[in-house]
Amino acid sequence: MTLFDDIYPFYPLQRSSFLFSGRLITTILVFLLLAASLLIILPGIRGKSRLFWMIRIVTSLFIGAVLVALNFTDDWAEARMTTNTTYKSFSDAVVNADIGLHIGLYGINVTLKGNPIVQFNETIDYNEMFSWHDTIEEEYEEALEKGLPNPILYIAEKFTISNPCGLIFQYRYSGRYASATLWTAFCCWILANILFSMPVILYAGYMMMATAAFIFFAMASFSTIMNAPQCVFSIGSDSFEAQYSHSFWLALATGLLCTIIGVLVTMLHFLIPEKMKEAFSVGVDSYEDEDVSYGEGYLNAVFLDGVTISPLSSKVREEHI
């Protein structure tokens, strides 16, 4: 045991801060690769269709990437504050720090950053992730063993089963239902893209509206936590409550975008159906009904020995050939 400016490092274990979700990085890379692969074919498309296809590809992949990424982001709701607080257990040392709580569909992310970062000969810059696959009891016990700062332990303890606030039940179940509906919206998005490449543009518009509907269902599921009694986090002399954050508003914007696309496609299908088919390259080729002349045809005499040939019109000769 050693003592550094009244800070007791009771636990020798090194902390491993949560930096960025690996699944979120994978999602972004996969959709960027898909976008690059599809945009490569644009030079082979002539005329004004090139711009239309570029917008179509970028918009569609943006919606798909958002639907998947929203499952792994940790900022559906968040709260921030700057306050003076005790730093570690068994110590009267007080630090000034920025404290952040970021809530996702599968867990919480707690940040602690000193003002300034170095205080009491120690770098105060923590970023810890607690997930609730079942409960966060085990991860909370690991945080105790690591000797994490008091503000992080206080916030994490609020999400344990034994805490009277019951936040774990509110956020875990609302997050699960929201995630399930987002994956359903992703399936609707896939079906919409398939239908856009077939001569059923109307149903593609319907599936885009279904995608928007499931996004709104996910938001409604997550919003149920705001109807429950809010638990106030009190640290030092200040307190804060979680509010909607970036991912929630991104889901709203994506849902509105899907709604606009679905409504426009449906309306234009009834107003200008032929032009819609032509725009999405699903119309019937116009040359099939045209009377195309292929010139004169010739019969092979080797196969026609002893056969009486009556004079034929040029069109009949072409059909026989």
PDB file of C-alpha atoms in Angstrom:
ATOM      1  CA  MET A   1       0.000   0.000   0.000  1.00  0.00           C
ATOM      2  CA  THR A   2       1.201   3.472  -0.835  1.00  0.00           C
ATOM      3  CA  LEU A   3      -0.210   6.901  -0.280  1.00  0.00           C
ATOM      4  CA  PHE A   4      -0.221   9.664  -2.888  1.00  0.00           C
ATOM      5  CA  ASP A   5      -1.634  12.985  -1.705  1.00  0.00           C
ATOM      6  CA  ASP A   6      -4.361  11.407   0.377  1.00  0.00           C
ATOM      7  CA  ILE A   7      -5.461   9.115  -2.492  1.00  0.00           C
ATOM      8  CA  TYR A   8      -5.458   5.452  -1.513  1.00  0.00           C
ATOM      9  CA  PRO A   9      -4.730   3.042  -4.391  1.00  0.00           C
ATOM     10  CA  PHE A  10      -6.149  -0.001  -2.654  1.00  0.00           C
ATOM     11  CA  TYR A  11      -6.517  -2.074  -5.812  1.00  0.00           C
ATOM     12  CA  PRO A  12      -3.560  -2.814  -8.104  1.00  0.00           C
ATOM     13  CA  LEU A  13      -5.753  -3.833 -11.073  1.00  0.00           C
ATOM     14  CA  GLN A  14      -5.407  -1.659 -14.154  1.00  0.00           C
ATOM     15  CA  ARG A  15      -8.658  -0.217 -15.468  1.00  0.00           C
ATOM     16  CA  SER A  16      -9.530  -0.686 -19.130  1.00  0.00           C
ATOM     17  CA  SER A  17     -11.660   2.236 -20.287  1.00  0.00           C
ATOM     18  CA  PHE A  18     -14.449   1.795 -22.778  1.00  0.00           C
ATOM     19  CA  LEU A  19     -13.396   3.665 -25.900  1.00  0.00           C
ATOM     20  CA  PHE A  20     -15.797   2.808 -28.737  1.00  0.00           C
ATOM     21  CA  SER A  21     -18.248   0.039 -29.531  1.00  0.00           C
ATOM     22  CA  GLY A  22     -16.647  -2.574 -31.783  1.00  0.00           C
ATOM     23  CA  ARG A  23     -20.048  -3.519 -33.207  1.00  0.00           C
ATOM     24  CA  LEU A  24     -20.730   0.110 -34.092  1.00  0.00           C
ATOM     25  CA  ILE A  25     -17.396   0.392 -35.903  1.00  0.00           C
ATOM     26  CA  THR A  26     -18.137  -2.839 -37.789  1.00  0.00           C
ATOM     27  CA  THR A  27     -21.556  -1.526 -38.848  1.00  0.00           C
ATOM     28  CA  ILE A  28     -20.089   1.729 -40.159  1.00  0.00           C
ATOM     29  CA  LEU A  29     -17.306  -0.042 -42.072  1.00  0.00           C
ATOM     30  CA  VAL A  30     -19.703  -2.559 -43.663  1.00  0.00           C
ATOM     31  CA  PHE A  31     -22.056   0.120 -44.967  1.00  0.00           C
ATOM     32  CA  LEU A  32     -19.169   2.300 -46.147  1.00  0.00           C
ATOM     33  CA  LEU A  33     -17.847  -0.681 -48.092  1.00  0.00           C
ATOM     34  CA  LEU A  34     -21.286  -1.285 -49.617  1.00  0.00           C
ATOM     35  CA  ALA A  35     -21.568   2.377 -50.559  1.00  0.00           C
ATOM     36  CA  ALA A  36     -18.141   2.383 -52.203  1.00  0.00           C
ATOM     37  CA  SER A  37     -18.943  -0.818 -54.121  1.00  0.00           C
ATOM     38  CA  LEU A  38     -22.246   0.519 -55.455  1.00  0.00           C
ATOM     39  CA  LEU A  39     -20.937   3.978 -56.296  1.00  0.00           C
ATOM     40  CA  ILE A  40     -18.238   2.431 -58.482  1.00  0.00           C
ATOM     41  CA  ILE A  41     -20.901   1.496 -61.058  1.00  0.00           C
ATOM     42  CA  LEU A  42     -22.135   5.089 -61.424  1.00  0.00           C
ATOM     43  CA  PRO A  43     -19.769   5.975 -64.314  1.00  0.00           C
ATOM     44  CA  GLY A  44     -21.478   3.242 -66.358  1.00  0.00           C
ATOM     45  CA  ILE A  45     -24.876   4.921 -66.015  1.00  0.00           C
ATOM     46  CA  ARG A  46     -25.608   7.545 -68.644  1.00  0.00           C
ATOM     47  CA  GLY A  47     -27.535  10.786 -68.537  1.00  0.00           C
ATOM     48  CA  LYS A  48     -29.605  12.143 -65.704  1.00  0.00           C
ATOM     49  CA  SER A  49     -30.150   8.654 -64.307  1.00  0.00           C
ATOM     50  CA  ARG A  50     -26.660   8.791 -62.812  1.00  0.00           C
ATOM     51  CA  LEU A  51     -27.638  11.507 -60.308  1.00  0.00           C
ATOM     52  CA  PHE A  52     -30.893   9.718 -59.453  1.00  0.00           C
ATOM     53  CA  TRP A  53     -29.094   6.433 -58.775  1.00  0.00           C
ATOM     54  CA  MET A  54     -26.453   8.140 -56.647  1.00  0.00           C
ATOM     55  CA  ILE A  55     -29.112   9.781 -54.472  1.00  0.00           C
ATOM     56  CA  ARG A  56     -31.014   6.509 -54.271  1.00  0.00           C
ATOM     57  CA  ILE A  57     -27.950   4.503 -53.187  1.00  0.00           C
ATOM     58  CA  VAL A  58     -26.733   7.040 -50.618  1.00  0.00           C
ATOM     59  CA  THR A  59     -30.186   7.567 -49.093  1.00  0.00           C
ATOM     60  CA  SER A  60     -30.975   3.866 -48.880  1.00  0.00           C
ATOM     61  CA  LEU A  61     -27.637   2.938 -47.308  1.00  0.00           C
ATOM     62  CA  PHE A  62     -27.918   5.842 -44.867  1.00  0.00           C
ATOM     63  CA  ILE A  63     -31.275   4.533 -43.636  1.00  0.00           C
ATOM     64  CA  GLY A  64     -29.960   0.973 -43.341  1.00  0.00           C
ATOM     65  CA  ALA A  65     -26.812   2.053 -41.507  1.00  0.00           C
ATOM     66  CA  VAL A  66     -28.804   4.143 -39.042  1.00  0.00           C
ATOM     67  CA  LEU A  67     -31.225   1.296 -38.306  1.00  0.00           C
ATOM     68  CA  VAL A  68     -28.377  -1.043 -37.417  1.00  0.00           C
ATOM     69  CA  ALA A  69     -26.177   1.513 -35.652  1.00  0.00           C
ATOM     70  CA  LEU A  70     -28.965   2.726 -33.366  1.00  0.00           C
ATOM     71  CA  ASN A  71     -28.919  -0.672 -31.671  1.00  0.00           C
ATOM     72  CA  PHE A  72     -25.329  -0.149 -30.528  1.00  0.00           C
ATOM     73  CA  THR A  73     -25.121   3.569 -29.724  1.00  0.00           C
ATOM     74  CA  ASP A  74     -25.023   4.673 -26.104  1.00  0.00           C
ATOM     75  CA  ASP A  75     -26.639   8.094 -26.344  1.00  0.00           C
ATOM     76  CA  TRP A  76     -30.390   7.530 -26.565  1.00  0.00           C
ATOM     77  CA  ALA A  77     -30.565   9.520 -23.336  1.00  0.00           C
ATOM     78  CA  GLU A  78     -27.868  11.336 -21.434  1.00  0.00           C
ATOM     79  CA  ALA A  79     -27.125  13.748 -18.619  1.00  0.00           C
ATOM     80  CA  ARG A  80     -24.089  15.905 -17.875  1.00  0.00           C
ATOM     81  CA  MET A  81     -22.923  18.047 -15.005  1.00  0.00           C
ATOM     82  CA  THR A  82     -19.826  19.774 -13.635  1.00  0.00           C
ATOM     83  CA  THR A  83     -19.406  19.624  -9.887  1.00  0.00           C
ATOM     84  CA  ASN A  84     -17.045  19.186  -6.961  1.00  0.00           C
ATOM     85  CA  THR A  85     -17.148  15.643  -5.628  1.00  0.00           C
ATOM     86  CA  THR A  86     -15.169  13.179  -3.546  1.00  0.00           C
ATOM     87  CA  TYR A  87     -12.833  11.177  -5.727  1.00  0.00           C
ATOM     88  CA  LYS A  88     -12.154   7.813  -4.063  1.00  0.00           C
ATOM     89  CA  SER A  89     -13.393   5.857  -1.100  1.00  0.00           C
ATOM     90  CA  PHE A  90     -11.704   6.342   2.293  1.00  0.00           C
ATOM     91  CA  SER A  91     -10.461   9.759   1.224  1.00  0.00           C
ATOM     92  CA  ASP A  92     -11.596  13.324   1.830  1.00  0.00           C
ATOM     93  CA  ALA A  93     -10.000  14.578  -1.398  1.00  0.00           C
ATOM     94  CA  VAL A  94     -12.418  16.601  -3.531  1.00  0.00           C
ATOM     95  CA  VAL A  95     -11.986  17.068  -7.270  1.00  0.00           C
ATOM     96  CA  ASN A  96     -13.707  19.254  -9.823  1.00  0.00           C
ATOM     97  CA  ALA A  97     -14.856  17.129 -12.746  1.00  0.00           C
ATOM     98  CA  ASP A  98     -17.294  16.775 -15.640  1.00  0.00           C
ATOM     99  CA  ILE A  99     -19.589  13.793 -15.107  1.00  0.00           C
ATOM    100  CA  GLY A 100     -21.597  12.248 -17.911  1.00  0.00           C
ATOM    101  CA  LEU A 101     -24.215   9.501 -18.078  1.00  0.00           C
ATOM    102  CA  HIS A 102     -24.989   8.052 -21.525  1.00  0.00           C
ATOM    103  CA  ILE A 103     -27.792   5.500 -21.850  1.00  0.00           C
ATOM    104  CA  GLY A 104     -28.191   3.091 -24.766  1.00  0.00           C
ATOM    105  CA  LEU A 105     -30.444   0.150 -25.530  1.00  0.00           C
ATOM    106  CA  TYR A 106     -28.002  -2.383 -24.074  1.00  0.00           C
ATOM    107  CA  GLY A 107     -26.266  -0.526 -21.277  1.00  0.00           C
ATOM    108  CA  ILE A 108     -24.895   2.709 -19.872  1.00  0.00           C
ATOM    109  CA  ASN A 109     -21.653   4.593 -20.380  1.00  0.00           C
ATOM    110  CA  VAL A 110     -20.337   6.727 -17.495  1.00  0.00           C
ATOM    111  CA  THR A 111     -17.629   9.334 -18.043  1.00  0.00           C
ATOM    112  CA  LEU A 112     -15.567  11.294 -15.542  1.00  0.00           C
ATOM    113  CA  LYS A 113     -13.101  13.965 -16.664  1.00  0.00           C
ATOM    114  CA  GLY A 114     -11.251  16.237 -14.266  1.00  0.00           C
ATOM    115  CA  ASN A 115     -10.988  20.026 -14.539  1.00  0.00           C
ATOM    116  CA  PRO A 116      -8.022  20.027 -15.028  1.00  0.00           C
ATOM    117  CA  ILE A 117      -7.423  16.426 -16.044  1.00  0.00           C
ATOM    118  CA  VAL A 118      -4.409  15.977 -13.742  1.00  0.00           C
ATOM    119  CA  GLN A 119      -5.278  16.425 -10.076  1.00  0.00           C
ATOM    120  CA  PHE A 120      -3.540  14.960  -7.024  1.00  0.00           C
ATOM    121  CA  ASN A 121      -0.792  13.621  -9.311  1.00  0.00           C
ATOM    122  CA  GLU A 122      -3.325  11.430 -11.110  1.00  0.00           C
ATOM    123  CA  THR A 123      -4.971  11.617 -14.517  1.00  0.00           C
ATOM    124  CA  ILE A 124      -8.742  11.797 -14.050  1.00  0.00           C
ATOM    125  CA  ASP A 125     -10.200  10.646 -17.359  1.00  0.00           C
ATOM    126  CA  TYR A 126     -12.555   7.671 -17.085  1.00  0.00           C
ATOM    127  CA  ASN A 127     -14.942   6.176 -19.622  1.00  0.00           C
ATOM    128  CA  GLU A 128     -16.639   3.045 -18.302  1.00  0.00           C
ATOM    129  CA  MET A 129     -19.281   0.820 -19.908  1.00  0.00           C
ATOM    130  CA  PHE A 130     -21.870  -1.221 -18.000  1.00  0.00           C
ATOM    131  CA  SER A 131     -24.144  -3.508 -20.031  1.00  0.00           C
ATOM    132  CA  TRP A 132     -27.321  -5.231 -18.876  1.00  0.00           C
ATOM    133  CA  HIS A 133     -27.563  -8.520 -20.743  1.00  0.00           C
ATOM    134  CA  ASP A 134     -29.252  -9.837 -17.606  1.00  0.00           C
ATOM    135  CA  THR A 135     -28.130  -7.539 -14.775  1.00  0.00           C
ATOM    136  CA  ILE A 136     -25.122  -5.327 -14.200  1.00  0.00           C
ATOM    137  CA  GLU A 137     -24.401  -6.787 -10.774  1.00  0.00           C
ATOM    138  CA  GLU A 138     -21.248  -8.593 -11.927  1.00  0.00           C
ATOM    139  CA  GLU A 139     -19.882  -5.578 -13.753  1.00  0.00           C
ATOM    140  CA  TYR A 140     -20.636  -3.404 -10.733  1.00  0.00           C
ATOM    141  CA  GLU A 141     -18.701  -5.795  -8.496  1.00  0.00           C
ATOM    142  CA  GLU A 142     -15.773  -5.679 -10.926  1.00  0.00           C
ATOM    143  CA  ALA A 143     -15.874  -1.888 -10.783  1.00  0.00           C
ATOM    144  CA  LEU A 144     -15.668  -2.068  -6.990  1.00  0.00           C
ATOM    145  CA  GLU A 145     -12.652  -4.363  -7.247  1.00  0.00           C
ATOM    146  CA  LYS A 146     -10.949  -1.985  -9.665  1.00  0.00           C
ATOM    147  CA  GLY A 147     -11.438   0.856  -7.245  1.00  0.00           C
ATOM    148  CA  LEU A 148     -13.174   3.190  -9.699  1.00  0.00           C
ATOM    149  CA  PRO A 149     -13.966   6.742  -8.535  1.00  0.00           C
ATOM    150  CA  ASN A 150     -16.993   7.352  -6.341  1.00  0.00           C
ATOM    151  CA  PRO A 151     -19.141   9.198  -8.943  1.00  0.00           C
ATOM    152  CA  ILE A 152     -18.902   6.270 -11.384  1.00  0.00           C
ATOM    153  CA  LEU A 153     -19.743   3.736  -8.675  1.00  0.00           C
ATOM    154  CA  TYR A 154     -22.644   5.867  -7.465  1.00  0.00           C
ATOM    155  CA  ILE A 155     -24.235   6.086 -10.925  1.00  0.00           C
ATOM    156  CA  ALA A 156     -23.649   2.395 -11.699  1.00  0.00           C
ATOM    157  CA  GLU A 157     -25.172   1.400  -8.357  1.00  0.00           C
ATOM    158  CA  LYS A 158     -28.401   3.193  -9.334  1.00  0.00           C
ATOM    159  CA  PHE A 159     -28.880   0.599 -12.100  1.00  0.00           C
ATOM    160  CA  THR A 160     -28.446  -2.486  -9.913  1.00  0.00           C
ATOM    161  CA  ILE A 161     -31.404  -4.678  -8.979  1.00  0.00           C
ATOM    162  CA  SER A 162     -31.071  -3.944  -5.274  1.00  0.00           C
ATOM    163  CA  ASN A 163     -31.388  -0.184  -5.775  1.00  0.00           C
ATOM    164  CA  PRO A 164     -34.851   1.184  -4.866  1.00  0.00           C
ATOM    165  CA  CYS A 165     -34.945   3.396  -7.999  1.00  0.00           C
ATOM    166  CA  GLY A 166     -35.521   0.319 -10.183  1.00  0.00           C
ATOM    167  CA  LEU A 167     -33.845   1.941 -13.193  1.00  0.00           C
ATOM    168  CA  ILE A 168     -32.562  -1.406 -14.450  1.00  0.00           C
ATOM    169  CA  PHE A 169     -36.112  -2.657 -15.046  1.00  0.00           C
ATOM    170  CA  GLN A 170     -37.248   0.516 -16.797  1.00  0.00           C
ATOM    171  CA  TYR A 171     -34.310   0.853 -19.165  1.00  0.00           C
ATOM    172  CA  ARG A 172     -33.600  -2.829 -19.781  1.00  0.00           C
ATOM    173  CA  TYR A 173     -37.107  -3.768 -20.937  1.00  0.00           C
ATOM    174  CA  SER A 174     -37.754  -0.569 -22.874  1.00  0.00           C
ATOM    175  CA  GLY A 175     -34.355  -1.023 -24.552  1.00  0.00           C
ATOM    176  CA  ARG A 176     -35.107  -4.620 -25.514  1.00  0.00           C
ATOM    177  CA  TYR A 177     -38.443  -3.762 -27.118  1.00  0.00           C
ATOM    178  CA  ALA A 178     -36.932  -0.764 -28.891  1.00  0.00           C
ATOM    179  CA  SER A 179     -34.115  -2.917 -30.271  1.00  0.00           C
ATOM    180  CA  ALA A 180     -36.556  -5.608 -31.452  1.00  0.00           C
ATOM    181  CA  THR A 181     -38.674  -3.082 -33.348  1.00  0.00           C
ATOM    182  CA  LEU A 182     -35.565  -1.503 -34.890  1.00  0.00           C
ATOM    183  CA  TRP A 183     -34.495  -4.893 -36.272  1.00  0.00           C
ATOM    184  CA  THR A 184     -38.023  -5.323 -37.647  1.00  0.00           C
ATOM    185  CA  ALA A 185     -37.683  -1.924 -39.319  1.00  0.00           C
ATOM    186  CA  PHE A 186     -34.379  -3.095 -40.805  1.00  0.00           C
ATOM    187  CA  CYS A 187     -36.127  -6.148 -42.303  1.00  0.00           C
ATOM    188  CA  CYS A 188     -38.796  -3.863 -43.801  1.00  0.00           C
ATOM    189  CA  TRP A 189     -36.012  -1.722 -45.281  1.00  0.00           C
ATOM    190  CA  ILE A 190     -34.485  -4.789 -46.955  1.00  0.00           C
ATOM    191  CA  LEU A 191     -37.863  -5.782 -48.414  1.00  0.00           C
ATOM    192  CA  ALA A 192     -38.418  -2.235 -49.667  1.00  0.00           C
ATOM    193  CA  ASN A 193     -35.103  -2.287 -51.541  1.00  0.00           C
ATOM    194  CA  ILE A 194     -35.988  -5.633 -53.120  1.00  0.00           C
ATOM    195  CA  LEU A 195     -39.400  -4.368 -54.196  1.00  0.00           C
ATOM    196  CA  PHE A 196     -37.883  -1.205 -55.679  1.00  0.00           C
ATOM    197  CA  SER A 197     -36.029  -3.413 -58.170  1.00  0.00           C
ATOM    198  CA  MET A 198     -39.257  -5.173 -59.223  1.00  0.00           C
ATOM    199  CA  PRO A 199     -42.351  -3.899 -61.083  1.00  0.00           C
ATOM    200  CA  VAL A 200     -44.204  -3.380 -57.786  1.00  0.00           C
ATOM    201  CA  ILE A 201     -43.140   0.141 -56.868  1.00  0.00           C
ATOM    202  CA  LEU A 202     -46.362   0.736 -54.942  1.00  0.00           C
ATOM    203  CA  TYR A 203     -45.576  -2.020 -52.440  1.00  0.00           C
ATOM    204  CA  ALA A 204     -42.037  -0.693 -52.062  1.00  0.00           C
ATOM    205  CA  GLY A 205     -43.584   2.597 -50.948  1.00  0.00           C
ATOM    206  CA  TYR A 206     -45.773   0.720 -48.483  1.00  0.00           C
ATOM    207  CA  MET A 207     -42.722  -1.037 -47.018  1.00  0.00           C
ATOM    208  CA  MET A 208     -40.925   2.283 -46.571  1.00  0.00           C
ATOM    209  CA  MET A 209     -43.896   3.526 -44.582  1.00  0.00           C
ATOM    210  CA  ALA A 210     -43.814   0.289 -42.573  1.00  0.00           C
ATOM    211  CA  THR A 211     -40.121   0.938 -41.881  1.00  0.00           C
ATOM    212  CA  ALA A 212     -41.006   4.393 -40.573  1.00  0.00           C
ATOM    213  CA  ALA A 213     -43.805   2.954 -38.439  1.00  0.00           C
ATOM    214  CA  PHE A 214     -41.486   0.486 -36.686  1.00  0.00           C
ATOM    215  CA  ILE A 215     -38.919   3.240 -36.068  1.00  0.00           C
ATOM    216  CA  PHE A 216     -41.632   5.272 -34.357  1.00  0.00           C
ATOM    217  CA  PHE A 217     -42.649   2.173 -32.360  1.00  0.00           C
ATOM    218  CA  ALA A 218     -39.037   1.859 -31.163  1.00  0.00           C
ATOM    219  CA  MET A 219     -39.034   5.488 -30.064  1.00  0.00           C
ATOM    220  CA  ALA A 220     -42.353   5.014 -28.280  1.00  0.00           C
ATOM    221  CA  SER A 221     -40.957   1.964 -26.482  1.00  0.00           C
ATOM    222  CA  PHE A 222     -37.915   3.865 -25.267  1.00  0.00           C
ATOM    223  CA  SER A 223     -40.054   6.863 -24.312  1.00  0.00           C
ATOM    224  CA  THR A 224     -41.970   4.812 -21.760  1.00  0.00           C
ATOM    225  CA  ILE A 225     -39.090   5.358 -19.318  1.00  0.00           C
ATOM    226  CA  MET A 226     -40.011   9.029 -19.166  1.00  0.00           C
ATOM    227  CA  ASN A 227     -43.484   8.150 -17.905  1.00  0.00           C
ATOM    228  CA  ALA A 228     -42.044   6.333 -14.886  1.00  0.00           C
ATOM    229  CA  PRO A 229     -40.964   8.273 -11.781  1.00  0.00           C
ATOM    230  CA  GLN A 230     -37.557   9.753 -12.543  1.00  0.00           C
ATOM    231  CA  CYS A 231     -34.628   8.950 -10.298  1.00  0.00           C
ATOM    232  CA  VAL A 232     -32.522  12.008  -9.462  1.00  0.00           C
ATOM    233  CA  PHE A 233     -28.743  11.570  -9.450  1.00  0.00           C
ATOM    234  CA  SER A 234     -27.202  13.692  -6.676  1.00  0.00           C
ATOM    235  CA  ILE A 235     -23.436  14.102  -6.739  1.00  0.00           C
ATOM    236  CA  GLY A 236     -21.808  16.639  -4.490  1.00  0.00           C
ATOM    237  CA  SER A 237     -24.087  19.644  -4.200  1.00  0.00           C
ATOM    238  CA  ASP A 238     -25.607  19.211  -7.682  1.00  0.00           C
ATOM    239  CA  SER A 239     -28.040  16.796  -9.333  1.00  0.00           C
ATOM    240  CA  PHE A 240     -29.189  15.835 -12.829  1.00  0.00           C
ATOM    241  CA  GLU A 241     -31.740  13.751 -14.736  1.00  0.00           C
ATOM    242  CA  ALA A 242     -31.390  11.915 -18.053  1.00  0.00           C
ATOM    243  CA  GLN A 243     -32.985  13.481 -21.137  1.00  0.00           C
ATOM    244  CA  TYR A 244     -33.358  12.410 -24.771  1.00  0.00           C
ATOM    245  CA  SER A 245     -30.130  12.631 -26.734  1.00  0.00           C
ATOM    246  CA  HIS A 246     -28.607  12.288 -30.228  1.00  0.00           C
ATOM    247  CA  SER A 247     -29.671   8.723 -31.101  1.00  0.00           C
ATOM    248  CA  PHE A 248     -33.289   9.404 -30.189  1.00  0.00           C
ATOM    249  CA  TRP A 249     -33.466  12.470 -32.449  1.00  0.00           C
ATOM    250  CA  LEU A 250     -31.575  10.642 -35.210  1.00  0.00           C
ATOM    251  CA  ALA A 251     -34.205   7.892 -35.067  1.00  0.00           C
ATOM    252  CA  LEU A 252     -36.922  10.544 -35.353  1.00  0.00           C
ATOM    253  CA  ALA A 253     -35.251  12.147 -38.390  1.00  0.00           C
ATOM    254  CA  THR A 254     -34.789   8.759 -40.078  1.00  0.00           C
ATOM    255  CA  GLY A 255     -38.414   7.830 -39.430  1.00  0.00           C
ATOM    256  CA  LEU A 256     -39.592  11.085 -40.984  1.00  0.00           C
ATOM    257  CA  LEU A 257     -37.314  10.512 -43.987  1.00  0.00           C
ATOM    258  CA  CYS A 258     -38.780   7.026 -44.530  1.00  0.00           C
ATOM    259  CA  THR A 259     -42.287   8.446 -44.211  1.00  0.00           C
ATOM    260  CA  ILE A 260     -41.607  11.137 -46.820  1.00  0.00           C
ATOM    261  CA  ILE A 261     -40.097   8.601 -49.233  1.00  0.00           C
ATOM    262  CA  GLY A 262     -42.979   6.157 -48.772  1.00  0.00           C
ATOM    263  CA  VAL A 263     -45.670   8.803 -49.232  1.00  0.00           C
ATOM    264  CA  LEU A 264     -43.969  10.311 -52.307  1.00  0.00           C
ATOM    265  CA  VAL A 265     -43.491   6.926 -53.973  1.00  0.00           C
ATOM    266  CA  THR A 266     -47.110   5.983 -53.305  1.00  0.00           C
ATOM    267  CA  MET A 267     -48.492   9.273 -54.629  1.00  0.00           C
ATOM    268  CA  LEU A 268     -46.287   9.343 -57.731  1.00  0.00           C
ATOM    269  CA  HIS A 269     -47.199   5.734 -58.488  1.00  0.00           C
ATOM    270  CA  PHE A 270     -50.847   6.747 -58.891  1.00  0.00           C
ATOM    271  CA  LEU A 271     -50.084  10.014 -60.689  1.00  0.00           C
ATOM    272  CA  ILE A 272     -47.315   9.008 -63.121  1.00  0.00           C
ATOM    273  CA  PRO A 273     -46.941   5.193 -62.973  1.00  0.00           C
ATOM    274  CA  GLU A 274     -45.066   4.829 -66.284  1.00  0.00           C
ATOM    275  CA  LYS A 275     -42.488   7.444 -65.417  1.00  0.00           C
ATOM    276  CA  MET A 276     -41.980   5.828 -62.003  1.00  0.00           C
ATOM    277  CA  LYS A 277     -41.296   2.467 -63.662  1.00  0.00           C
ATOM    278  CA  GLU A 278     -38.912   4.123 -66.069  1.00  0.00           C
ATOM    279  CA  ALA A 279     -37.108   5.947 -63.236  1.00  0.00           C
ATOM    280  CA  PHE A 280     -36.599   2.704 -61.303  1.00  0.00           C
ATOM    281  CA  SER A 281     -35.730   0.775 -64.501  1.00  0.00           C
ATOM    282  CA  VAL A 282     -38.575  -1.700 -64.110  1.00  0.00           C
ATOM    283  CA  GLY A 283     -40.645  -0.743 -67.205  1.00  0.00           C
ATOM    284  CA  VAL A 284     -41.225  -2.992 -70.204  1.00  0.00           C
ATOM    285  CA  ASP A 285     -38.736  -2.458 -72.995  1.00  0.00           C
ATOM    286  CA  SER A 286     -40.348  -0.317 -75.669  1.00  0.00           C
ATOM    287  CA  TYR A 287     -38.790  -2.097 -78.606  1.00  0.00           C
ATOM    288  CA  GLU A 288     -40.714  -5.302 -77.979  1.00  0.00           C
ATOM    289  CA  ASP A 289     -43.862  -3.924 -79.633  1.00  0.00           C
ATOM    290  CA  GLU A 290     -42.131  -2.229 -82.503  1.00  0.00           C
ATOM    291  CA  ASP A 291     -42.155  -3.595 -86.049  1.00  0.00           C
ATOM    292  CA  VAL A 292     -38.451  -3.879 -86.652  1.00  0.00           C
ATOM    293  CA  SER A 293     -37.153  -4.743 -90.143  1.00  0.00           C
ATOM    294  CA  TYR A 294     -34.157  -7.037 -90.259  1.00  0.00           C
ATOM    295  CA  GLY A 295     -33.708  -6.963 -94.078  1.00  0.00           C
ATOM    296  CA  GLU A 296     -34.058  -9.890 -96.458  1.00  0.00           C
ATOM    297  CA  GLY A 297     -33.847 -13.477 -95.329  1.00  0.00           C
ATOM    298  CA  TYR A 298     -32.469 -16.445 -97.276  1.00  0.00           C
ATOM    299  CA  LEU A 299     -33.401 -20.118 -97.205  1.00  0.00           C
ATOM    300  CA  ASN A 300     -30.808 -22.859 -97.179  1.00  0.00           C
ATOM    301  CA  ALA A 301     -31.410 -25.024-100.286  1.00  0.00           C
ATOM    302  CA  VAL A 302     -29.550 -28.007 -98.784  1.00  0.00           C
ATOM    303  CA  PHE A 303     -32.364 -28.605 -96.318  1.00  0.00           C
ATOM    304  CA  LEU A 304     -35.159 -27.869 -98.787  1.00  0.00           C
ATOM    305  CA  ASP A 305     -34.613 -30.462-101.584  1.00  0.00           C
ATOM    306  CA  GLY A 306     -37.969 -31.636-102.907  1.00  0.00           C
ATOM    307  CA  VAL A 307     -39.898 -29.048-100.960  1.00  0.00           C
ATOM    308  CA  THR A 308     -42.291 -26.812-102.831  1.00  0.00           C
ATOM    309  CA  ILE A 309     -41.763 -23.205-101.764  1.00  0.00           C
ATOM    310  CA  SER A 310     -44.496 -20.698-102.313  1.00  0.00           C
ATOM    311  CA  PRO A 311     -43.753 -16.991-102.475  1.00  0.00           C
ATOM    312  CA  LEU A 312     -43.715 -15.454 -98.978  1.00  0.00           C
ATOM    313  CA  SER A 313     -43.863 -11.939 -97.803  1.00  0.00           C
ATOM    314  CA  SER A 314     -40.751 -10.513 -96.276  1.00  0.00           C
ATOM    315  CA  LYS A 315     -42.341 -10.547 -92.829  1.00  0.00           C
ATOM    316  CA  VAL A 316     -43.318 -14.235 -93.094  1.00  0.00           C
ATOM    317  CA  ARG A 317     -39.813 -15.126 -94.310  1.00  0.00           C
ATOM    318  CA  GLU A 318     -38.371 -13.387 -91.299  1.00  0.00           C
ATOM    319  CA  GLU A 319     -40.629 -15.346 -88.952  1.00  0.00           C
ATOM    320  CA  HIS A 320     -39.532 -18.645 -90.515  1.00  0.00           C
ATOM    321  CA  ILE A 321     -35.898 -17.698 -90.231  1.00  0.00           C
TER     322      ILE A 321
END
